[in-house]
Coordinates of C-alpha atoms and ligand atoms in Angstrom, one line a residue:
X1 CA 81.9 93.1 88.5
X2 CA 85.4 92.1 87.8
X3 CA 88.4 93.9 89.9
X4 CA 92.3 93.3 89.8
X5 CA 94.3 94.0 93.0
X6 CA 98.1 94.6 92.2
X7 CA 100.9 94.3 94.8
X8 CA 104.0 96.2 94.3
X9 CA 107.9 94.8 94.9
X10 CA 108.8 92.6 98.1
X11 CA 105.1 91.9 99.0
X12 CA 105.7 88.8 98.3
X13 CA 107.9 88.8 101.4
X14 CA 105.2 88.9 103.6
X15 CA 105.2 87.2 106.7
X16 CA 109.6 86.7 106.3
X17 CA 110.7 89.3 107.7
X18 CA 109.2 92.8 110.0
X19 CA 106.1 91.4 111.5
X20 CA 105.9 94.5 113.1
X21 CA 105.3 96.4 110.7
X22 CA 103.8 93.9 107.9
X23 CA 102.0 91.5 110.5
X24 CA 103.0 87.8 110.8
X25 CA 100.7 86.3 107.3
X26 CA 102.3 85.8 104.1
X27 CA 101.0 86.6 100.7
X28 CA 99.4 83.3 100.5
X29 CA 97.0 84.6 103.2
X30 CA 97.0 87.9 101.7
X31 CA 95.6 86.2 98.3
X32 CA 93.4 84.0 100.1
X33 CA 92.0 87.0 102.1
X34 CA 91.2 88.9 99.0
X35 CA 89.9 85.8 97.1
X36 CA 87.6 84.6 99.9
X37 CA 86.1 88.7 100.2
X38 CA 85.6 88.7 96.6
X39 CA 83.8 85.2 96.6
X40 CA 81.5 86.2 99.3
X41 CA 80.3 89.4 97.7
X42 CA 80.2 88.2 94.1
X43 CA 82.7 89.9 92.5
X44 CA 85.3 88.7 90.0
X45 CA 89.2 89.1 91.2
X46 CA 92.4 88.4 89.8
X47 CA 95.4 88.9 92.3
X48 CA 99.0 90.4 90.4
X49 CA 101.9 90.9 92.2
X50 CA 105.1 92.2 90.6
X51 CA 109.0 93.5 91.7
X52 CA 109.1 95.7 88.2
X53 CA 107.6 98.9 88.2
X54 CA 107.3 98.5 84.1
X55 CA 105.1 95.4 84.9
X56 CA 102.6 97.2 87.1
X57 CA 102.7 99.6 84.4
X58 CA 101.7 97.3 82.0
X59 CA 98.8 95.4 83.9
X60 CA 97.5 98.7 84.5
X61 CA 97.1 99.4 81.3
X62 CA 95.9 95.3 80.1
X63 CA 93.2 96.5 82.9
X64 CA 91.2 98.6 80.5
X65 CA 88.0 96.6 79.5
X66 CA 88.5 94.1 81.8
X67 CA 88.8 95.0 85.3
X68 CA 86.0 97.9 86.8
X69 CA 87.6 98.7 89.9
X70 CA 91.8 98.6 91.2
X71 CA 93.0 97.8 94.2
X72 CA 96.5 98.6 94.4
X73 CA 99.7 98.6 97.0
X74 CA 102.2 99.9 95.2
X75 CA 104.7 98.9 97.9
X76 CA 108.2 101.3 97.5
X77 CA 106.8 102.6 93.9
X78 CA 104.1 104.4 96.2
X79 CA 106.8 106.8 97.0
X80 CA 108.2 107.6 93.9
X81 CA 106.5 105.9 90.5
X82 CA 104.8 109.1 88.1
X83 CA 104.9 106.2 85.9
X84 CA 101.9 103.9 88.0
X85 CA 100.3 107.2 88.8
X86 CA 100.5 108.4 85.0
X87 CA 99.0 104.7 84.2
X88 CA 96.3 104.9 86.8
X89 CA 95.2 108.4 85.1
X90 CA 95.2 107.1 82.1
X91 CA 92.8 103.8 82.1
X92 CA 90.6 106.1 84.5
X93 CA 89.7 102.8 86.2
X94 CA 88.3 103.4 89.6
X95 CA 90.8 102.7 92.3
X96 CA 91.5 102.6 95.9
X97 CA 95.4 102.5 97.2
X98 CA 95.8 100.0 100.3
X99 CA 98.8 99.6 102.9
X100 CA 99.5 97.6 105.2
X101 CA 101.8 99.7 107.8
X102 CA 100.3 103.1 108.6
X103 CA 102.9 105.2 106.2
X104 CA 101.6 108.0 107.9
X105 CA 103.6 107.8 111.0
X106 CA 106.8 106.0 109.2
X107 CA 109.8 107.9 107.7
X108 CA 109.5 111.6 105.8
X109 CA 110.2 109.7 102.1
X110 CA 106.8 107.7 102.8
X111 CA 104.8 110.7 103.3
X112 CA 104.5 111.2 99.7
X113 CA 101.9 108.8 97.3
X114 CA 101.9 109.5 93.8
X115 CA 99.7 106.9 93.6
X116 CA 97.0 108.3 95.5
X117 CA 96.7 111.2 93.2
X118 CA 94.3 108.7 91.1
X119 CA 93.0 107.1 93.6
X120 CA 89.6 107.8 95.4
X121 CA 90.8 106.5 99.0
X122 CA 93.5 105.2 100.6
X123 CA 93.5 102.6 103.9
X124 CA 96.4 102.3 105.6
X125 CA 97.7 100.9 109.0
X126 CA 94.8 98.1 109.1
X127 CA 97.2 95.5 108.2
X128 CA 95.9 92.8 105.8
X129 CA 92.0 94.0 106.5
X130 CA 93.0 97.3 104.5
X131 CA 92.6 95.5 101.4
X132 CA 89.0 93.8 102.3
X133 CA 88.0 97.1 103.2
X134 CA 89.1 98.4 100.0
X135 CA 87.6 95.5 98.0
X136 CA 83.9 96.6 100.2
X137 CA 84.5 100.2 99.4
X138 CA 85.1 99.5 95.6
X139 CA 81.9 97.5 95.4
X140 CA 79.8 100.1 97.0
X141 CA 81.2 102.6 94.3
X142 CA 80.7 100.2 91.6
X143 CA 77.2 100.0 92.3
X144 CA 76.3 103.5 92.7
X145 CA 78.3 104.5 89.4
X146 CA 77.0 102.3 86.8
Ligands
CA2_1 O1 102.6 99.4 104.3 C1 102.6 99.0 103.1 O2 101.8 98.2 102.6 C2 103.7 99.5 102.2 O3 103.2 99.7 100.9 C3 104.8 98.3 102.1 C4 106.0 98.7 101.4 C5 106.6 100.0 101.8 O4 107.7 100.4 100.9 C6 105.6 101.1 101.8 O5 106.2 102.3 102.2 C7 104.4 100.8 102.6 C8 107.1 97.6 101.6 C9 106.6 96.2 101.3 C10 107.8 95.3 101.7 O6 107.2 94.1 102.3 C11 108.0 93.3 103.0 C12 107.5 92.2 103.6 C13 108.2 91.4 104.4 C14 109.6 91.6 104.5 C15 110.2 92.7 103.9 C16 109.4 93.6 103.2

């Protein structure tokens, strides 16, 4: 089982700037997190992050016949990309959508997720433990829909 996780623009800020919201670990520990979780439960991972919304648009769509399963903060392009969403739809790739914050109590222009429209679940507000739970979650799916 192989599974990409894509990070959308200014993750790679992590751990600069709003610990309150983001927490105080950087993406370093953000890849290691999701390395280490993929390790343990046998499952192949490659780690993308990118600031273009053209770029997540094209690994999305490198994904097909490689990657079983997505994991994907879209960061800002959550909140207004048709483009990932139309991408995610297309490569019918199984995926989950991860945040760190909990968008749902953040401003009125966050409350929207194209992104979720192709995406089976969504954790949010668990800080960097969203994404091992979505990494979990993907496997159990995997397995039961082979
Ligand atoms: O909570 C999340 O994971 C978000 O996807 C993060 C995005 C935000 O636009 C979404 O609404 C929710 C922003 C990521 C920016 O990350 C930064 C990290 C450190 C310093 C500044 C920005």
């Amino acid at each position: 089982m192989n599974i990409l996780v894509i990070n959308g623009p200014n993750l790679n800020l992590l751990g600069i700037r709003e610990p309150d919201l983001y927490g105080k670990e950087d993406y370093a520990a953000l890849v290691a997190l999701v390395e280490d979780t993929c390790a343990q439960e046998g499952i192949g991972v490659e780690v993308f992050q990118s600031n273009h919304e053209g770029a997540i648009v094209d690994k999305i769509q490198q994904a097909l016949g490689t990657f079983d399963g997505i994991v994907i903060n879209p960061a800002a392009y959550t909140h207004t990309s048709v483009a990932i969403l139309d991408a995610l739809k297309a490569v019918q790739i199984p995926a989950v959508e991860v945040h760190i914050s909990d968008v749902s109590k953040r401003e009125d222009f966050r409350q929207v997720s194209y992104a979720r429209l192709a995406c089976l679940k969504t954790y949010m507000g668990l800080g960097l433990d969203g994404y091992r739970q979505g990494i979990l979650y993907l496997k159990e799916y995997l397995s039961s829909h082979r």
